[in-house]
PDB file of C-alpha atoms in Angstrom:
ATOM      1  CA  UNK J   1      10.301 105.542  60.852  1.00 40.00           C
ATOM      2  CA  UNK J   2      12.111 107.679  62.956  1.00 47.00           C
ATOM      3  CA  UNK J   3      14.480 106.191  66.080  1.00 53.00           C
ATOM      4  CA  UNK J   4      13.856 106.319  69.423  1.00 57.00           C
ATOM      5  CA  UNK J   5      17.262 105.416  70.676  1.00 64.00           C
ATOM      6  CA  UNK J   6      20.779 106.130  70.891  1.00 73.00           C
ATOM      7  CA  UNK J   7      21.570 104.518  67.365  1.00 79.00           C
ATOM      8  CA  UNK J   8      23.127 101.449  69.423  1.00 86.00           C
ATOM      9  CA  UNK J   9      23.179  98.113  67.915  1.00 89.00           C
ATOM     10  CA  UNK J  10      19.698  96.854  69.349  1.00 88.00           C
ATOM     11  CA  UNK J  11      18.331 100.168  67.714  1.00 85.00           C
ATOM     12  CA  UNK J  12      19.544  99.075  64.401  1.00 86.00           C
ATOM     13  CA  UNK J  13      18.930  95.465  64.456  1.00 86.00           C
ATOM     14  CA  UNK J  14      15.013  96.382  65.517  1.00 83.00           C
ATOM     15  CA  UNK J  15      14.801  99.015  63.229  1.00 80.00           C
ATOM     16  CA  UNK J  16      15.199  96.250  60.313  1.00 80.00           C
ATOM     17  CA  UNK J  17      13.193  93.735  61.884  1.00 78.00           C
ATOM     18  CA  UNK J  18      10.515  96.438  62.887  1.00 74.00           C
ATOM     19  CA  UNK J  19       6.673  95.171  62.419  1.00 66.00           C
ATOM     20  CA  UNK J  20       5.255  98.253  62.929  1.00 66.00           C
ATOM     21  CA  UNK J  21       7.032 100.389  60.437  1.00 59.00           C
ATOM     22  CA  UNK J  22       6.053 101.126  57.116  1.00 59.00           C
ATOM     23  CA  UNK J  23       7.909 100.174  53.957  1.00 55.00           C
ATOM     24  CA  UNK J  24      10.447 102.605  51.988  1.00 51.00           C
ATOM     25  CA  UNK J  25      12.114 104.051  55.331  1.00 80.00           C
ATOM     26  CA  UNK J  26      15.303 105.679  54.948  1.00 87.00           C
ATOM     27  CA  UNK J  27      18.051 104.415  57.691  1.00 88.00           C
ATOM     28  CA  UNK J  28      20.848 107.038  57.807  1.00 91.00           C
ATOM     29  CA  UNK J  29      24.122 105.595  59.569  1.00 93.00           C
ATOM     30  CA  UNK J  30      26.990 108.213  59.984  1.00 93.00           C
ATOM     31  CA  UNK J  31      29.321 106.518  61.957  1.00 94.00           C
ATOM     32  CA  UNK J  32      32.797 104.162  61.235  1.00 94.00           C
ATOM     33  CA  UNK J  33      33.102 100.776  59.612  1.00 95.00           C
ATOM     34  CA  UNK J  34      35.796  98.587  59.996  1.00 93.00           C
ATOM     35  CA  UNK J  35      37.006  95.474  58.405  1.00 90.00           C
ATOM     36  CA  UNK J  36      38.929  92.698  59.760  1.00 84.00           C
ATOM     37  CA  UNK J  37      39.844  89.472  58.001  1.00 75.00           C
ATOM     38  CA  UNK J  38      40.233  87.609  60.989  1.00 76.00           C
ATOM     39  CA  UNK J  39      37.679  87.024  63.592  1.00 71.00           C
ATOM     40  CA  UNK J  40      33.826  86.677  64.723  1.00 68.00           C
ATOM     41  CA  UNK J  41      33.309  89.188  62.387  1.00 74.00           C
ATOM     42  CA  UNK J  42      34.274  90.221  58.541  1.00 79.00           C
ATOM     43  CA  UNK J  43      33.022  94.039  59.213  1.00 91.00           C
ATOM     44  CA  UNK J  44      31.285  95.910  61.548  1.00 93.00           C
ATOM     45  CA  UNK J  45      30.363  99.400  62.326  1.00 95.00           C
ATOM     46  CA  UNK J  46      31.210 101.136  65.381  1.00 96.00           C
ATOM     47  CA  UNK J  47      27.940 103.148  66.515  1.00 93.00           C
ATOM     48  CA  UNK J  48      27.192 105.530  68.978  1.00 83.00           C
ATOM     49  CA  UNK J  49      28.811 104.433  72.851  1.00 86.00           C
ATOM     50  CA  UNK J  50      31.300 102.279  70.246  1.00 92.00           C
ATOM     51  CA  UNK J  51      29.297  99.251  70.307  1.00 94.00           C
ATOM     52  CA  UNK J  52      29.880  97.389  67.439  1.00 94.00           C
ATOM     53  CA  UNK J  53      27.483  95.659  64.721  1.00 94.00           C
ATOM     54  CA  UNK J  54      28.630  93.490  62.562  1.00 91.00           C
ATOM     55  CA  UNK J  55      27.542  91.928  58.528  1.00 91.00           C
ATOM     56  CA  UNK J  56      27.187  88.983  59.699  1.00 88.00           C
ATOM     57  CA  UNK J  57      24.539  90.183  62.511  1.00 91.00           C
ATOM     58  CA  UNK J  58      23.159  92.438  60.379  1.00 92.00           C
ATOM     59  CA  UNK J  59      22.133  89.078  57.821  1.00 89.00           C
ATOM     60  CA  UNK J  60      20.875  86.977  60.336  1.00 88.00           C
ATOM     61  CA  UNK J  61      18.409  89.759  61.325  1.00 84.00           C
ATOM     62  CA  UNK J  62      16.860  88.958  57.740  1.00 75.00           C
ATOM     63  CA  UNK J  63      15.200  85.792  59.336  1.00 74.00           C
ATOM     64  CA  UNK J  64      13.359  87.716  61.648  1.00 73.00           C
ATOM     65  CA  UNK J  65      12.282  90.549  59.263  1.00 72.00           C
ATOM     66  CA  UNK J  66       8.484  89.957  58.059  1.00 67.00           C
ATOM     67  CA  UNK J  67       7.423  89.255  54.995  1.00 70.00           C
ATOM     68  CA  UNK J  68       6.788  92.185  52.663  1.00 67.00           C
ATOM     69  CA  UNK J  69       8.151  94.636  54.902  1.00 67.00           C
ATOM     70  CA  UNK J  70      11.440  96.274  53.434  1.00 72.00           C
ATOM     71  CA  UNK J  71      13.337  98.479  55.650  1.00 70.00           C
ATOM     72  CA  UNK J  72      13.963 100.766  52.315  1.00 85.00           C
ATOM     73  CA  UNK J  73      16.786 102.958  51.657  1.00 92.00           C
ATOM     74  CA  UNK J  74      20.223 102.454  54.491  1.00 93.00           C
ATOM     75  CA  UNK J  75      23.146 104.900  53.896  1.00 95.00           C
ATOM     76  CA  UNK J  76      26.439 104.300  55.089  1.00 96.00           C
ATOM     77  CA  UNK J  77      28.286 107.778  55.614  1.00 95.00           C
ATOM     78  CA  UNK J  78      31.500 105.453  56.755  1.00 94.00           C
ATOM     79  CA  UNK J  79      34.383 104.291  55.776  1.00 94.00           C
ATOM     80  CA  UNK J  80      34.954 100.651  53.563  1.00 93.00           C
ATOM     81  CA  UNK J  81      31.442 100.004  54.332  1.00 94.00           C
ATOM     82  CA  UNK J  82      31.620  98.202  50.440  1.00 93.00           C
ATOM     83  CA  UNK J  83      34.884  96.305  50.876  1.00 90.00           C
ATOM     84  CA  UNK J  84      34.711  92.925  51.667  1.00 84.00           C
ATOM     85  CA  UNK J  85      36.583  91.733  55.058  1.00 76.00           C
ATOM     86  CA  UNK J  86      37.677  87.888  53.307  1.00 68.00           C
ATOM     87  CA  UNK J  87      38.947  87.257  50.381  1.00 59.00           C
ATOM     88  CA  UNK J  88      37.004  83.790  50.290  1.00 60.00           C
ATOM     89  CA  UNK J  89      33.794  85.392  50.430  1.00 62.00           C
ATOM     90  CA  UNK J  90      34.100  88.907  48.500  1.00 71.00           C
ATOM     91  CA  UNK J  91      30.490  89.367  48.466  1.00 79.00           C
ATOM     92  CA  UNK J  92      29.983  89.672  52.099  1.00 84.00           C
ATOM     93  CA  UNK J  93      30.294  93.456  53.053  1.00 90.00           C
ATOM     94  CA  UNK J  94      28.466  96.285  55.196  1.00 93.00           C
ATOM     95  CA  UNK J  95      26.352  97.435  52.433  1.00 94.00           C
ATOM     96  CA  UNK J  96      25.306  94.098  51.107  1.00 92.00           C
ATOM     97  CA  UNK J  97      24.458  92.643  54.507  1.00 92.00           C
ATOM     98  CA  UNK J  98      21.572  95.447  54.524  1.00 92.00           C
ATOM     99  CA  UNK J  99      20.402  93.825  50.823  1.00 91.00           C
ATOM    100  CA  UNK J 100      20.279  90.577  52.548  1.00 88.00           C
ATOM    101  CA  UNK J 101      18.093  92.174  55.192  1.00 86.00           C
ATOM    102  CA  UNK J 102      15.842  93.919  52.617  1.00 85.00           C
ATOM    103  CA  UNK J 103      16.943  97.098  52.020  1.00 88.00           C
ATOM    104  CA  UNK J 104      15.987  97.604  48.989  1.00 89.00           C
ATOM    105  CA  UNK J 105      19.321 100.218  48.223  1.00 93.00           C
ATOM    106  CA  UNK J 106      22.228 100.377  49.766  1.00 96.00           C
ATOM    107  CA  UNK J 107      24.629 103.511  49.263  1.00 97.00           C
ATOM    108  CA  UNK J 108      28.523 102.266  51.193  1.00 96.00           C
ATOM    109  CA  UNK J 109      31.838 102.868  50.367  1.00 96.00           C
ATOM    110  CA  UNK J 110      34.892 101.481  48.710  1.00 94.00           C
ATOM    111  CA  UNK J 111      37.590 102.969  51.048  1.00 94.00           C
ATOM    112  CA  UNK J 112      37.944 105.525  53.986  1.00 93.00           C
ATOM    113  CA  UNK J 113      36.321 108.719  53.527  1.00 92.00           C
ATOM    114  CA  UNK J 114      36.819 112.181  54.860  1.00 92.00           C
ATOM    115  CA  UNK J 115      34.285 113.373  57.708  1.00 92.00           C
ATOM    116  CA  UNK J 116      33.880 116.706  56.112  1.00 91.00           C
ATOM    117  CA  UNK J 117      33.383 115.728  52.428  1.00 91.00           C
ATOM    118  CA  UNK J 118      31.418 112.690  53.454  1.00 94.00           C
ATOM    119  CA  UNK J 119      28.660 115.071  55.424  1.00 94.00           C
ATOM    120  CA  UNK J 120      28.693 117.543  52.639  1.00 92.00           C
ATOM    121  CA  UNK J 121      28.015 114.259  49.966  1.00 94.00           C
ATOM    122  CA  UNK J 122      25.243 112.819  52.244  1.00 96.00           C
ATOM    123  CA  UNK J 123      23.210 116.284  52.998  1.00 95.00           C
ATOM    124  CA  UNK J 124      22.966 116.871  49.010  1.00 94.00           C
ATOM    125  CA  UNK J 125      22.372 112.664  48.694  1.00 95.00           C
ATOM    126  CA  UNK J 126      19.640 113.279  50.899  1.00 95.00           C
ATOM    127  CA  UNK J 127      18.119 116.742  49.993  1.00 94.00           C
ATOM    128  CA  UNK J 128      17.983 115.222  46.239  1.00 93.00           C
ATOM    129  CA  UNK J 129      16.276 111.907  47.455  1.00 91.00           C
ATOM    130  CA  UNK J 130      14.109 114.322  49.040  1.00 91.00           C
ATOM    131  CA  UNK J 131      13.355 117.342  46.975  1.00 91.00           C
ATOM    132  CA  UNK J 132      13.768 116.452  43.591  1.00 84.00           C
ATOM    133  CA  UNK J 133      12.085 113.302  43.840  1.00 74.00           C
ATOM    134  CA  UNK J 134      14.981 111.158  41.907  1.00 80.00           C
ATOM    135  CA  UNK J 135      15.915 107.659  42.124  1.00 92.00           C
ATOM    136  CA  UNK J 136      18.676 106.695  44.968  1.00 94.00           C
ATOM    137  CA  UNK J 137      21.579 106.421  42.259  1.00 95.00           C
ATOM    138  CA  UNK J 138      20.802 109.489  40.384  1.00 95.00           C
ATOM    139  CA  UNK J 139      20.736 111.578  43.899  1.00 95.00           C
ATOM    140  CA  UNK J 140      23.895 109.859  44.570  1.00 96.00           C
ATOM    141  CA  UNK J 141      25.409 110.602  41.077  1.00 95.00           C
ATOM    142  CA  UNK J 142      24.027 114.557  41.265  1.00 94.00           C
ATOM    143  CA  UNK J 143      26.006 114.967  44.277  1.00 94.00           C
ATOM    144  CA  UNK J 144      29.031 113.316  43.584  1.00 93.00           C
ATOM    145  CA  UNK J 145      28.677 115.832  40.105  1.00 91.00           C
ATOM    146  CA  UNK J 146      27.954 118.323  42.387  1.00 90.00           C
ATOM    147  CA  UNK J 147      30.900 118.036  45.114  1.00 88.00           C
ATOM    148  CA  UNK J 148      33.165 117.538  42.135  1.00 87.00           C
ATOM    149  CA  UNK J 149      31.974 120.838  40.179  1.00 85.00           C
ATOM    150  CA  UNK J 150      31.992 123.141  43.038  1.00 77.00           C
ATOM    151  CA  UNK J 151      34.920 122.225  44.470  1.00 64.00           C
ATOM    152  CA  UNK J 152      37.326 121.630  41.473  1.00 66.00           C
ATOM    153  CA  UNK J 153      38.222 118.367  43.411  1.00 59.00           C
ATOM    154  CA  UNK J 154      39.899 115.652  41.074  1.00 62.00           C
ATOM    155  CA  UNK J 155      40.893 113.687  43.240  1.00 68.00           C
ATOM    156  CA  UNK J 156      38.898 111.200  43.974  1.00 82.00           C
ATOM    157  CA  UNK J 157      39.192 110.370  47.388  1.00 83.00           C
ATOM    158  CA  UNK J 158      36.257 112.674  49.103  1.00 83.00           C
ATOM    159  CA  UNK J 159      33.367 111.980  46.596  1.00 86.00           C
ATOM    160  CA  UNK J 160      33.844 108.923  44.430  1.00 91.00           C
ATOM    161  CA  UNK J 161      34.283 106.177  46.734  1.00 93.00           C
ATOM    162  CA  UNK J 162      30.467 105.707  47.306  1.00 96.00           C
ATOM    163  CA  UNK J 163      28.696 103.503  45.763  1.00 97.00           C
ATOM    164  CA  UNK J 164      25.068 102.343  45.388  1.00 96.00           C
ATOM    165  CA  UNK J 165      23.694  98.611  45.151  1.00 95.00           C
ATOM    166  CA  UNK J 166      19.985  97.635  44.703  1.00 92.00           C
ATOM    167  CA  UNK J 167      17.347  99.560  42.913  1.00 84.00           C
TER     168      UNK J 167
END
């Protein structure tokens, strides 16, 4: 499924609840995430015209998804978009709110990412997932090899803070 609008927070909220759209999509989100531990909201993610969308929206879309549809692969190419926003309730973040709305993988990250090294992760992410014909985690783990090789980088701030949750 491809989108049709301005990657506001209406476009991603009917791209998971889509009926016409056929399972195993990839939704690609480079934008910002945010955490707050106070509030309406534990995270969101600040989209397009800055509109926000937060976890908690993102879960209660799940009611309205339809049965047997999965909205497939979402990648988060933000910042803390795996860091929970409470400490009561650790398991609430960015990345899991998509489980919770189907996705069936998740990629987010553990802490705030560079803009540069986070495009050049996701482009090799993506040409893996899309060339090579490999699993979500292994594309993920080839490129974080990959940035990591080619660029002598050991620190770990520009490649290893993504993660990936489902299957």
């Amino acid at each position: 499924m491809t989108a049709a609008g301005r990657g506001t927070p209406e476009d991603v909220l009917a791209w998971l609840a889509a009926t016409d759209a056929p399972s195993a999509t990839v939704l690609h989100l480079a934008c910002h995430g945010v955490i707050q531990a106070e509030g309406p909201a534990s995270s969101y993610l600040v989209l397009s015209d800055h509109s926000r969308v937060s976890a908690e929206e993102i879960m209660r879309t799940a009611a309205s998804r339809p049965t047997g549809r999965s909205p497939g692969l979402v990648s988060l190419a933000a910042c803390t978009t795996h860091r929970a926003g409470r400490a009561y309730d650790e398991a609430v973040t960015l990345s899991t709110a998509f489980l919770v709305a189907g996705a069936t993988t998740a990629i987010g990250s553990l802490w705030p990412v560079p803009d540069r090294e986070t495009a050049r992760l996701m482009v090799d992410f993506h040409d893996h997932l899309a060339t090579h014909v490999t699993r979500p985690h292994e594309a993920l783990l080839i490129a974080q090899r990959s940035m990591r090789d080619r660029t002598g980088e050991t620190s770990l701030h520009a490649w290893a803070g993504f993660v990936h949750l489902g299957w």
